[in-house]
CSV table of C-alpha atoms in Angstrom, one decimal:
chain,number,residue,atom,x,y,z
A,67,MET,CA,-32.6,54.4,-21.1
A,68,SER,CA,-29.1,55.9,-21.6
A,69,GLY,CA,-25.7,55.3,-20.0
A,70,ILE,CA,-23.0,57.4,-18.4
A,71,TYR,CA,-19.3,56.7,-18.9
A,72,ILE,CA,-16.7,58.4,-16.7
A,73,HIS,CA,-13.1,58.4,-17.7
A,74,ILE,CA,-10.7,58.5,-14.7
A,75,PRO,CA,-7.4,59.3,-16.3
A,76,PHE,CA,-4.8,58.1,-13.7
A,77,CYS,CA,-2.5,55.1,-13.4
A,78,ASN,CA,0.5,54.2,-11.3
A,79,LYS,CA,2.5,53.4,-14.4
A,80,ARG,CA,1.9,52.7,-18.1
A,81,CYS,CA,1.4,49.1,-19.1
A,82,ASN,CA,3.5,48.4,-22.2
A,83,TYR,CA,0.5,47.6,-24.4
A,84,CYS,CA,-1.7,50.5,-23.4
A,85,ASN,CA,-2.5,53.6,-25.6
A,86,PHE,CA,-5.5,54.9,-23.6
A,87,TYR,CA,-5.3,58.5,-22.3
A,88,PHE,CA,-4.0,58.8,-18.7
A,89,SER,CA,-1.5,60.5,-16.4
A,90,THR,CA,0.7,59.2,-13.7
A,91,ASN,CA,0.8,62.6,-11.9
A,92,LYS,CA,-1.6,61.9,-9.0
A,93,LYS,CA,-1.0,65.4,-7.6
A,94,ILE,CA,-3.5,66.8,-10.1
A,95,ILE,CA,-6.3,64.4,-9.0
A,96,PRO,CA,-8.0,67.1,-6.8
A,97,ALA,CA,-8.1,69.6,-9.7
A,98,PHE,CA,-9.6,66.9,-12.0
A,99,ILE,CA,-12.3,66.0,-9.4
A,100,THR,CA,-13.3,69.7,-9.2
A,101,SER,CA,-13.5,69.9,-13.1
A,102,LEU,CA,-15.4,66.6,-13.3
A,103,LYS,CA,-18.1,67.9,-10.9
A,104,LYS,CA,-18.4,71.0,-13.1
A,105,GLU,CA,-18.8,68.9,-16.2
A,106,ILE,CA,-21.4,66.8,-14.5
A,107,LYS,CA,-23.4,69.9,-13.7
A,108,PHE,CA,-23.1,71.5,-17.1
A,109,THR,CA,-23.8,68.3,-19.0
A,110,SER,CA,-26.9,67.5,-16.9
A,111,ASP,CA,-28.3,71.0,-17.8
A,112,LYS,CA,-28.4,69.8,-21.4
A,113,PHE,CA,-29.7,66.3,-20.8
A,114,SER,CA,-32.2,66.8,-17.9
A,115,HIS,CA,-34.8,65.0,-20.0
A,116,LEU,CA,-32.8,61.7,-20.2
A,117,LYS,CA,-33.1,58.8,-17.8
A,118,PHE,CA,-30.0,56.6,-17.1
A,119,ASN,CA,-29.7,52.9,-15.9
A,120,THR,CA,-26.0,52.3,-16.3
A,121,VAL,CA,-22.9,54.2,-15.0
A,122,TYR,CA,-19.4,52.9,-15.9
A,123,PHE,CA,-16.1,54.2,-14.4
A,124,GLY,CA,-13.3,53.4,-16.8
A,125,GLY,CA,-9.7,54.5,-17.2
A,126,GLY,CA,-7.0,54.7,-16.5
A,127,THR,CA,-7.4,53.0,-13.2
A,128,PRO,CA,-10.5,54.3,-11.4
A,129,SER,CA,-9.6,52.2,-8.3
A,130,LEU,CA,-6.7,54.6,-7.7
A,131,ILE,CA,-8.8,57.5,-6.7
A,132,ALA,CA,-9.6,58.0,-3.0
A,133,ASP,CA,-12.8,56.3,-1.9
A,134,SER,CA,-14.1,59.7,-0.7
A,135,ASP,CA,-13.7,61.1,-4.2
A,136,LEU,CA,-15.6,58.2,-5.7
A,137,LYS,CA,-18.4,58.8,-3.2
A,138,ASN,CA,-18.5,62.5,-4.1
A,139,ILE,CA,-18.6,61.8,-7.8
A,140,LEU,CA,-21.5,59.3,-7.4
A,141,SER,CA,-23.4,61.7,-5.2
A,142,GLU,CA,-22.9,64.5,-7.8
A,143,LEU,CA,-24.2,62.2,-10.5
A,144,ARG,CA,-27.3,61.3,-8.6
A,145,ASN,CA,-28.0,64.9,-7.7
A,146,ASN,CA,-27.8,66.0,-11.3
A,147,PHE,CA,-29.0,63.1,-13.4
A,148,GLU,CA,-32.1,60.9,-13.2
A,149,ILE,CA,-30.4,57.5,-12.4
A,150,SER,CA,-32.7,54.6,-11.8
A,151,ASN,CA,-32.5,52.7,-8.5
A,152,ASP,CA,-31.8,49.4,-10.2
A,153,SER,CA,-28.9,50.8,-12.3
A,154,GLU,CA,-25.8,48.8,-13.2
A,155,ILE,CA,-22.9,50.8,-11.7
A,156,SER,CA,-19.5,49.4,-12.7
A,157,ILE,CA,-16.0,50.3,-11.9
A,158,GLU,CA,-12.7,49.1,-13.5
A,159,VAL,CA,-10.2,48.0,-10.8
A,160,ASN,CA,-6.7,46.5,-10.7
A,161,PRO,CA,-6.3,43.5,-8.3
A,162,GLU,CA,-3.5,45.1,-6.4
A,163,ASP,CA,-5.8,48.1,-5.4
A,164,LEU,CA,-8.4,45.9,-3.8
A,165,ASN,CA,-8.9,45.2,-0.1
A,166,GLU,CA,-11.8,44.4,2.2
A,167,ASP,CA,-12.4,48.0,3.2
A,168,LYS,CA,-12.5,49.2,-0.4
A,169,LEU,CA,-14.9,46.5,-1.4
A,170,LYS,CA,-17.2,47.4,1.5
A,171,ILE,CA,-17.1,51.1,0.5
A,172,TYR,CA,-17.9,50.2,-3.1
A,173,ILE,CA,-21.0,48.3,-2.0
A,174,ASP,CA,-22.1,51.1,0.3
A,175,SER,CA,-21.6,53.6,-2.5
A,176,GLY,CA,-24.0,51.7,-4.8
A,177,ILE,CA,-21.4,50.0,-7.1
A,178,ASN,CA,-22.7,46.6,-8.0
A,179,ARG,CA,-20.3,45.4,-10.7
A,180,LEU,CA,-16.5,45.2,-10.9
A,181,SER,CA,-14.4,44.9,-14.1
A,182,ILE,CA,-11.1,43.5,-12.9
A,183,GLY,CA,-7.9,43.9,-15.0
A,184,VAL,CA,-6.4,40.5,-14.3
A,185,GLN,CA,-5.2,39.7,-17.9
A,186,SER,CA,-3.5,36.4,-17.0
A,187,LEU,CA,-2.8,34.1,-14.1
A,188,LYS,CA,0.6,33.0,-15.3
A,189,ASN,CA,3.4,35.1,-13.8
A,190,GLN,CA,5.5,34.9,-16.9
A,191,GLU,CA,2.7,36.4,-19.0
A,192,LEU,CA,2.0,39.1,-16.4
A,193,LYS,CA,5.7,40.1,-16.6
A,194,PHE,CA,5.5,40.3,-20.4
A,195,LEU,CA,2.5,42.6,-20.1
A,196,SER,CA,4.3,44.7,-17.4
A,197,ARG,CA,1.4,44.2,-14.9
A,198,GLN,CA,2.0,45.0,-11.2
A,199,HIS,CA,0.2,42.0,-9.6
A,200,SER,CA,1.2,38.4,-9.3
A,201,SER,CA,-0.9,35.4,-10.0
A,202,GLU,CA,-0.9,34.3,-6.3
A,203,GLU,CA,-1.9,37.8,-5.0
A,204,THR,CA,-4.6,38.0,-7.6
A,205,ILE,CA,-6.3,34.7,-6.8
A,206,GLU,CA,-6.5,35.8,-3.1
A,207,LYS,CA,-8.0,39.1,-4.1
A,208,LEU,CA,-10.6,37.4,-6.3
A,209,LYS,CA,-11.6,35.2,-3.4
A,210,LEU,CA,-12.2,38.3,-1.4
A,211,VAL,CA,-14.2,39.9,-4.3
A,212,LYS,CA,-16.5,36.9,-4.2
A,213,LYS,CA,-17.5,37.7,-0.6
A,214,TYR,CA,-19.0,41.0,-1.7
A,215,PHE,CA,-19.8,40.8,-5.4
A,216,ASP,CA,-21.8,38.3,-7.4
A,217,ASN,CA,-21.5,40.4,-10.6
A,218,PHE,CA,-17.9,40.9,-11.8
A,219,SER,CA,-15.9,40.5,-15.0
A,220,LEU,CA,-12.4,39.3,-15.4
A,221,ASP,CA,-10.2,40.5,-18.2
A,222,LEU,CA,-7.9,38.3,-20.2
A,223,ILE,CA,-5.3,39.2,-22.8
A,224,TYR,CA,-4.4,36.3,-25.1
A,225,SER,CA,-2.4,35.6,-28.3
A,226,LEU,CA,0.8,36.5,-26.5
A,227,PRO,CA,4.1,35.5,-28.3
A,228,GLY,CA,4.6,31.7,-28.1
A,229,GLN,CA,1.4,31.2,-26.2
A,230,THR,CA,-0.6,28.0,-26.7
A,231,PHE,CA,-4.2,27.3,-26.0
A,232,GLU,CA,-3.2,25.3,-23.0
A,233,ASP,CA,-1.6,28.4,-21.5
A,234,ILE,CA,-4.9,30.3,-22.0
A,235,LYS,CA,-6.9,27.4,-20.6
A,236,PHE,CA,-4.8,27.5,-17.4
A,237,THR,CA,-6.1,31.0,-16.7
A,238,LEU,CA,-9.6,30.3,-17.9
A,239,ASP,CA,-9.9,27.2,-15.7
A,240,ILE,CA,-9.1,29.3,-12.6
A,241,TYR,CA,-11.6,31.9,-13.7
A,242,LYS,CA,-14.2,29.1,-13.9
A,243,GLU,CA,-13.2,27.7,-10.5
A,244,LEU,CA,-13.8,31.2,-9.1
A,245,ASN,CA,-17.3,31.2,-10.7
A,246,ALA,CA,-16.6,34.3,-12.7
A,247,PRO,CA,-19.9,35.2,-14.4
A,248,HIS,CA,-18.3,37.4,-17.1
A,249,ILE,CA,-15.0,37.2,-19.0
A,250,SER,CA,-13.7,39.9,-21.4
A,251,ALA,CA,-11.1,38.3,-23.6
A,252,TYR,CA,-9.0,40.5,-25.9
A,253,THR,CA,-6.4,39.5,-28.4
A,254,LEU,CA,-3.1,41.3,-27.8
A,255,THR,CA,-3.1,44.4,-30.0
A,256,ILE,CA,0.2,46.2,-30.6
A,257,GLU,CA,-0.6,49.9,-30.9
A,258,GLU,CA,1.8,52.5,-32.2
A,259,LYS,CA,3.5,54.7,-29.6
A,260,THR,CA,3.5,51.9,-27.0
A,261,LEU,CA,6.6,50.2,-25.5
A,262,LEU,CA,5.3,46.9,-26.9
A,263,HIS,CA,5.4,48.4,-30.4
A,264,LYS,CA,9.0,49.6,-29.9
A,265,ASN,CA,10.0,46.1,-28.6
A,266,LEU,CA,8.4,44.5,-31.7
A,267,GLN,CA,10.3,46.9,-34.0
A,268,ASP,CA,13.5,46.1,-32.0
A,269,LYS,CA,12.7,42.4,-32.7
A,270,LEU,CA,12.6,41.5,-29.0
A,271,PHE,CA,9.7,39.2,-29.7
A,272,THR,CA,7.7,37.9,-32.7
A,273,LYS,CA,4.0,38.7,-33.2
A,274,ASN,CA,1.6,35.8,-33.8
A,275,SER,CA,0.3,35.3,-37.3
A,276,SER,CA,-3.3,36.2,-38.1
A,277,GLU,CA,-4.0,32.5,-38.6
A,278,LYS,CA,-2.7,31.5,-35.2
A,279,GLU,CA,-4.6,34.4,-33.6
A,280,ALA,CA,-7.8,33.2,-35.3
A,281,ASP,CA,-7.3,29.7,-34.2
A,282,LEU,CA,-6.8,30.8,-30.6
A,283,PHE,CA,-9.9,32.9,-30.8
A,284,LEU,CA,-12.0,30.0,-32.0
A,285,GLU,CA,-10.6,27.6,-29.5
A,286,LEU,CA,-11.3,30.1,-26.7
A,287,SER,CA,-14.8,30.7,-27.9
A,288,GLU,CA,-15.7,27.0,-28.2
A,289,TYR,CA,-14.2,26.2,-24.8
A,290,LEU,CA,-16.1,28.9,-23.0
A,291,LYS,CA,-19.4,28.1,-24.8
A,292,SER,CA,-19.0,24.5,-23.9
A,293,SER,CA,-18.7,25.7,-20.3
A,294,GLY,CA,-22.1,27.5,-20.4
A,295,PHE,CA,-20.9,31.0,-21.4
A,296,LEU,CA,-22.7,33.0,-24.0
A,297,HIS,CA,-20.4,34.5,-26.6
A,298,TYR,CA,-22.5,37.6,-26.9
A,299,GLU,CA,-20.0,40.0,-28.4
A,300,VAL,CA,-16.6,39.6,-30.1
A,301,SER,CA,-14.6,39.9,-26.9
A,302,SER,CA,-17.3,39.2,-24.3
A,303,PHE,CA,-18.5,36.0,-22.7
A,304,SER,CA,-21.1,35.8,-19.9
A,305,LEU,CA,-23.2,33.3,-18.0
A,306,PRO,CA,-26.9,34.0,-18.8
A,307,GLY,CA,-28.1,37.2,-17.2
A,308,TYR,CA,-24.6,38.6,-16.6
A,309,GLU,CA,-24.1,40.5,-19.9
A,310,SER,CA,-22.6,44.0,-19.4
A,311,LYS,CA,-25.6,46.3,-19.6
A,312,HIS,CA,-23.5,49.3,-20.1
A,313,ASN,CA,-21.2,48.0,-22.8
A,314,SER,CA,-24.3,46.5,-24.6
A,315,LYS,CA,-25.5,50.1,-25.1
A,316,TYR,CA,-22.5,50.7,-27.4
A,317,TRP,CA,-23.2,47.6,-29.4
A,318,ASN,CA,-26.9,48.1,-29.5
A,319,TYR,CA,-26.4,51.7,-30.8
A,320,GLU,CA,-28.1,53.3,-27.8
A,321,ASP,CA,-27.4,56.8,-26.3
A,322,TYR,CA,-24.6,57.3,-23.8
A,323,ILE,CA,-22.9,60.4,-22.3
A,324,GLY,CA,-19.1,60.4,-21.8
A,325,LEU,CA,-17.5,62.5,-19.0
A,326,GLY,CA,-13.8,63.2,-18.3
A,327,PRO,CA,-10.8,63.8,-20.7
A,328,SER,CA,-10.9,61.8,-23.9
A,329,ALA,CA,-14.5,60.5,-23.2
A,330,HIS,CA,-16.8,60.0,-26.2
A,331,SER,CA,-20.6,60.4,-26.4
A,332,LEU,CA,-23.4,59.5,-28.7
A,333,TYR,CA,-26.9,61.1,-28.6
A,334,GLN,CA,-29.3,60.5,-31.5
A,335,ASN,CA,-27.4,61.3,-34.7
A,336,THR,CA,-24.5,63.1,-33.1
A,337,ARG,CA,-21.1,62.0,-31.7
A,338,TRP,CA,-18.7,64.2,-29.8
A,339,ASN,CA,-15.5,63.8,-27.7
A,340,ASN,CA,-13.6,65.6,-25.0
A,341,TYR,CA,-10.0,66.8,-25.3
A,342,SER,CA,-7.5,64.0,-24.5
A,343,SER,CA,-5.6,66.4,-22.3
A,344,LEU,CA,-6.1,67.1,-18.6
A,345,GLY,CA,-4.6,70.6,-19.1
A,346,LYS,CA,-7.2,71.5,-21.7
A,347,TYR,CA,-10.0,69.7,-19.8
A,348,ASN,CA,-9.3,71.7,-16.6
A,349,LEU,CA,-8.8,75.0,-18.6
A,350,TYR,CA,-12.2,74.8,-20.3
A,351,LEU,CA,-14.1,73.9,-17.2
A,352,ASN,CA,-12.3,76.6,-15.2
A,353,ASP,CA,-13.8,79.0,-17.8
A,354,ASP,CA,-17.2,77.3,-17.3
A,355,LYS,CA,-17.1,75.7,-20.8
A,356,LEU,CA,-17.6,72.1,-21.7
A,357,PRO,CA,-14.3,70.6,-22.9
A,358,VAL,CA,-15.6,69.3,-26.2
A,359,GLU,CA,-13.0,68.9,-29.0
A,360,ASN,CA,-15.1,67.5,-31.9
A,361,ILE,CA,-18.8,67.3,-32.7
A,362,ILE,CA,-19.8,65.1,-35.7
A,363,ASN,CA,-23.3,65.1,-37.0
A,364,LEU,CA,-23.5,61.6,-38.6
A,365,SER,CA,-24.9,61.3,-42.2
A,366,LYS,CA,-27.4,58.5,-43.0
A,367,ASP,CA,-24.6,56.4,-44.6
A,368,GLU,CA,-22.3,56.9,-41.5
A,369,LEU,CA,-25.2,55.9,-39.2
A,370,LYS,CA,-25.8,52.8,-41.3
A,371,PHE,CA,-22.2,51.8,-41.3
A,372,GLU,CA,-21.9,52.2,-37.5
A,373,PHE,CA,-25.1,50.4,-36.9
A,374,LEU,CA,-24.2,47.4,-39.1
A,375,THR,CA,-20.6,47.2,-37.8
A,376,LEU,CA,-21.7,47.3,-34.1
A,377,SER,CA,-24.6,44.8,-34.7
A,378,LEU,CA,-22.2,42.3,-36.3
A,379,ARG,CA,-19.9,42.6,-33.3
A,380,HIS,CA,-22.8,41.8,-31.1
A,381,ASN,CA,-25.9,39.7,-31.7
A,382,GLY,CA,-26.3,40.2,-35.4
A,383,ILE,CA,-28.4,42.6,-37.5
A,384,ASN,CA,-32.0,42.8,-36.3
A,385,PHE,CA,-34.2,43.4,-39.4
A,386,LYS,CA,-37.0,45.1,-37.4
A,387,LYS,CA,-34.6,47.5,-35.6
A,388,TYR,CA,-32.9,48.3,-38.9
A,389,GLU,CA,-36.2,49.2,-40.5
A,390,SER,CA,-37.4,51.3,-37.5
A,391,ILE,CA,-34.2,53.4,-37.7
A,392,PHE,CA,-33.6,53.7,-41.5
A,393,LYS,CA,-37.2,53.3,-42.8
A,394,GLU,CA,-36.2,50.6,-45.4
A,395,ASP,CA,-36.2,46.8,-45.6
A,396,PHE,CA,-32.7,45.5,-44.9
A,397,LYS,CA,-33.3,42.3,-46.8
A,398,GLU,CA,-34.3,44.2,-49.9
A,399,VAL,CA,-31.5,46.8,-49.8
A,400,TYR,CA,-28.8,44.1,-49.2
A,401,SER,CA,-30.3,41.2,-51.0
A,402,GLU,CA,-27.2,40.4,-53.2
A,403,VAL,CA,-24.8,40.8,-50.2
A,404,ILE,CA,-26.9,38.5,-48.0
A,405,LYS,CA,-27.0,35.9,-50.8
A,406,ILE,CA,-23.2,35.9,-51.2
A,407,LEU,CA,-22.6,35.7,-47.4
A,408,LYS,CA,-25.1,32.8,-46.9
A,409,ASN,CA,-23.9,30.9,-49.9
A,410,ASN,CA,-20.3,31.0,-48.6
A,411,GLU,CA,-21.5,30.1,-45.1
A,412,PHE,CA,-20.2,33.4,-43.7
A,413,ALA,CA,-23.7,34.3,-42.3
A,414,VAL,CA,-26.9,32.6,-41.1
A,415,GLU,CA,-30.4,34.0,-41.1
A,416,ASN,CA,-33.3,33.4,-38.8
A,417,GLU,CA,-36.7,35.1,-38.8
A,418,ASN,CA,-35.4,38.3,-37.2
């Protein structure tokens, strides 16, 4: 089955490390919702033969939009796409947006998984990342989440300047006390055109070396694995059975449809993306056109490269799946590379 990703491009403010597409102009949300409903309808006409078992609201900050708008979008999706009753339906939220009424509405709307942008539970680190919530407020909100949701993920950003593993462990230990079944742990990346990048250029802080970042990555991985978590993708840790079904579609190279400005899609051998502009997005849909900027028909070499890269991020290269897609024996084609990797202990091989 396929997945649906919906990009909700609104935030209260820009975090200093973020380079995703979004707007802080919430006055244009109604126009966006109208356009999104149109895009749902037009896209469903092209993919009426597909069945879906995951829906993921990303952003931006999807928890910013009105609960009534979220209900309308979900209703529109169910009316236009074949979405299975047992689908994983996820939404990204910020702790400061959560309250009991909102959580009840999410449950009533069919949302069954939250991805919560905590990032840290140390106030000094939250301040460095320009987050709007405090550690104390977040812990109270997470206790509230647990009343309504068994399935939720907590984000962590680590390898901050001067950070030790003990600092990271402080946050992880509280995550574990809260029985978080999934943790998404990202090393701090400093993207161009962000405030953090400017601060680095202005020498307001020093970036960690690659060696220190690697050490923190390994310590974090070993610590969570020793606590019963599966390290099932580079940045993803889950208790057994709580892996993200939607994100696993990306890593397993399965089909997914992206809706909203800047959203990407993959169907069979073709990738496409929408314009990263609310103005263009609304303009195209006002003219009853899909807001697609680029369409790429992937060559066999491009497909191989993506398949191998995504597999190595995830559970490794499955020989049978490779052969079913590319009609050749992986171990024959890459015999020399496999030998070098195994001899240097960069790879291990089992029967699959």
